[in-house]
Amino acid sequence: MAALGSSCLVLSLAVCAYGIVAAIYGVRSGRVEFTDSARRTVYALAGILTVAFAVLELAFLRNDFAFNTVADTSSRTTPALYRAAAVWSSQEGSLLLWAWLLSLWSSLALFLMRRRLRDVTGYATAVLLGFGAFFISLMIFYATPFATTSPAPAEGAGLDPLLRFPTMVIHPPMLYSGYTLCTIPFAFAVGALLTRRIDADWISATRRFALAAWLCLGVGILLGARWSYSVLGWGGYWGWDAVENASLMPWLTATAFLHSLMIQEKRGMLKVWNTSLVLATGSLAIMGTFLVRSGILNSIHAFGSATLGVPFVALIGVLVAGSIYLVVSRRDALRSEHRLDSLLSRESAFLANNLVLVGLCFVIFWGTYFPLISEALNGTAASVGPPWFDRYTVPLALILVLLSGIGPLIAWRRATLASARRNFAVPLSAAGIAALALLAAGVPGRPLAIALFACAAFVFASIGQEFVRGVGARRQITREAVPAALLSLVRRNRRRYGGYIVHVGIAVLFVGVAASSSFQHATEVGLSPGSAARVGAYTISYVRPTATVTPAADAAHTGSSMSLGAVLDVSKRGHHVATLRPSQGYYDSGEAAQGSVGHLIGGQPVSHISMSEGVLRDVWSAIAPNISSPALQRIVDAGNRTLPPQDAPIALGYLAREYLQHPPAAQFHFIVSPLVMWIWIGGAIVFGGGLIAVWPPPSVVVRRVSVRARARSAGDPVRA
């Protein structure tokens, strides 16, 4: 099996090399058969890498510990679902996942583009195969997923406990799909620049892939935030971590591109800007992969090593230098066809939106890479923390939310003051009412949070007004009922109204962020059974301890040897609100030096969060039991001295009983956060709007079906 996987990698590298040469030769010589052959090479690459990925997945599912990566990241006690996901928890497996997804998305893009922009597509094919060759080379020369050891170990090290969470099954593939999808517009931008076909055709052809990349990155970011909130034990969903930032930066530039491309499509403007945004997004996607897998910056999300730093830096250098050269050398061809007619226009609003998004990206880039910058300048790696990021990003985010409501209200080219007054009346009134209502309700003095709530109200009213006008206009023509008119309106204008729904979702998400971060109550306190702590308006009482020893037969479901926790009662003004059961799992360290009993609980402890989630507030809890108390430590020491390894789990039973009968004081972390659920609701709205926008309109679907039907009836089948 390992030989098959290794052979697939070598063959796929050879296929990439042939495809690159064929694509470039085909374009430069004008011989279409070579560019078609290169395109089919990408299909072949997808098939070969699918076999390679299946080999590695099968090795994980069969517990084949002869594979080094399986032995390092999985075990017999790891549940099957997490064994399958463990493929991308390793350095080697994640590289294979990246290359495989790249081949699949590239195949889809080139299949859909097989009759359009042939010269541009030829160069794009070469670029995509170049990316594939890079990642395949990493697997062959630096981090092969098919390296084996003989004889095979009887057991593996197991999956990192932090990764044993349902969203981690789909979070990395979603982010990697976003990263790889970013390379498709990048490749076509390079092709357009090389061929000097600097019109809107290549943008229109790749817009849907840019939107799909934006959507996958957004979902991946949100799933990562959920994982952080539910697993990491610090109570937050966003910590301005390096890897979090790495996925956010290309998402921001992709967002800017999706807005400004409409100006190029409608007015022939911003060609340099749009091309630069596409190239920057592709480069940032590669840099995001570099941050995750190079280990060059510390991150709670990074699970790679520093062995891949040099080749990644070389690739990024080539991408950045090449992008700058292409844009500068083609600047005459990229000249705009029109100029901005008025500051009071949708073009101006979109341009302001772009400047804010790029400004956010620059701030995040500077803060993320500041340790490397400072080390290069003065030899000391200094870092900036969340307060620094908040200081500069919060005002920009406030402006961004406001602009998402302003854009739909202004006409293209030039808006009149009369139309602006008419269109802005309702949204401004809604914003003012929201701000006054919050102040009248005695909301604590958080001016930025109140301003954001007012901006969100502005967005809701602005988008609602657009829907009402659209439905009203349609009903005048068709006499449809309101639901039918609304559905038809969205179906026939998916891109426009899907975008409006996304704007609403972003505003909802920011409301959740502003409320949960500005009006949060948190405390860390030591409690014994029978004692209580006050957190905001809630009283949290420690009712009793809990302890669970995991039998060997059930270890596959938890992965832990023992779990110690507590039952908590949450009340408000004397009324029961919720029962929470936080715990902390203790894992086998695999270190025999810790003793026959000590190693069973000497691994990385993991907080099992317990929270009560609601539409208005979350009550979040975590516990850190004191297992170093003298009574508990005596049991561990006695077990280490007297029990052989096969009988060591017996001591865990005594340890659990002692903890239940004489529980030491435990350290608790409590957080009461308002409106956190609206972050996830807002994300779902964004996802729904994005799906609507990315889905082909009915006319396109009908037209494609009709073309195929006519081709079949004429006896001229459509060739792939």
PDB file of C-alpha atoms in Angstrom, residues 91 138 141-143 293-296 304-313:
ATOM      1  CA  GLN A  91       2.024  17.556   8.360  1.00  0.00           C
ATOM      2  CA  LEU A 138       7.175  18.762  -0.668  1.00  0.00           C
ATOM      3  CA  PHE A 141      11.407  15.349  -0.702  1.00  0.00           C
ATOM      4  CA  TYR A 142      10.410  16.781   2.694  1.00  0.00           C
ATOM      5  CA  ALA A 143       7.360  15.177   4.270  1.00  0.00           C
ATOM      6  CA  ARG A 293       2.330  24.133   8.361  1.00  0.00           C
ATOM      7  CA  SER A 294       5.690  25.862   8.797  1.00  0.00           C
ATOM      8  CA  GLY A 295       5.575  26.353  12.570  1.00  0.00           C
ATOM      9  CA  ILE A 296       7.306  29.713  12.085  1.00  0.00           C
ATOM     10  CA  GLY A 304       3.001  21.531  11.818  1.00  0.00           C
ATOM     11  CA  SER A 305       6.767  21.787  12.110  1.00  0.00           C
ATOM     12  CA  ALA A 306       9.356  24.237  10.886  1.00  0.00           C
ATOM     13  CA  THR A 307      10.878  21.942   8.241  1.00  0.00           C
ATOM     14  CA  LEU A 308       8.913  23.463   5.348  1.00  0.00           C
ATOM     15  CA  GLY A 309       9.776  27.116   5.958  1.00  0.00           C
ATOM     16  CA  VAL A 310      12.441  27.533   3.266  1.00  0.00           C
ATOM     17  CA  PRO A 311      10.509  26.135   0.267  1.00  0.00           C
ATOM     18  CA  PHE A 312       7.379  28.058   1.270  1.00  0.00           C
ATOM     19  CA  VAL A 313       9.297  31.318   1.604  1.00  0.00           C
TER      20      VAL A 313
END
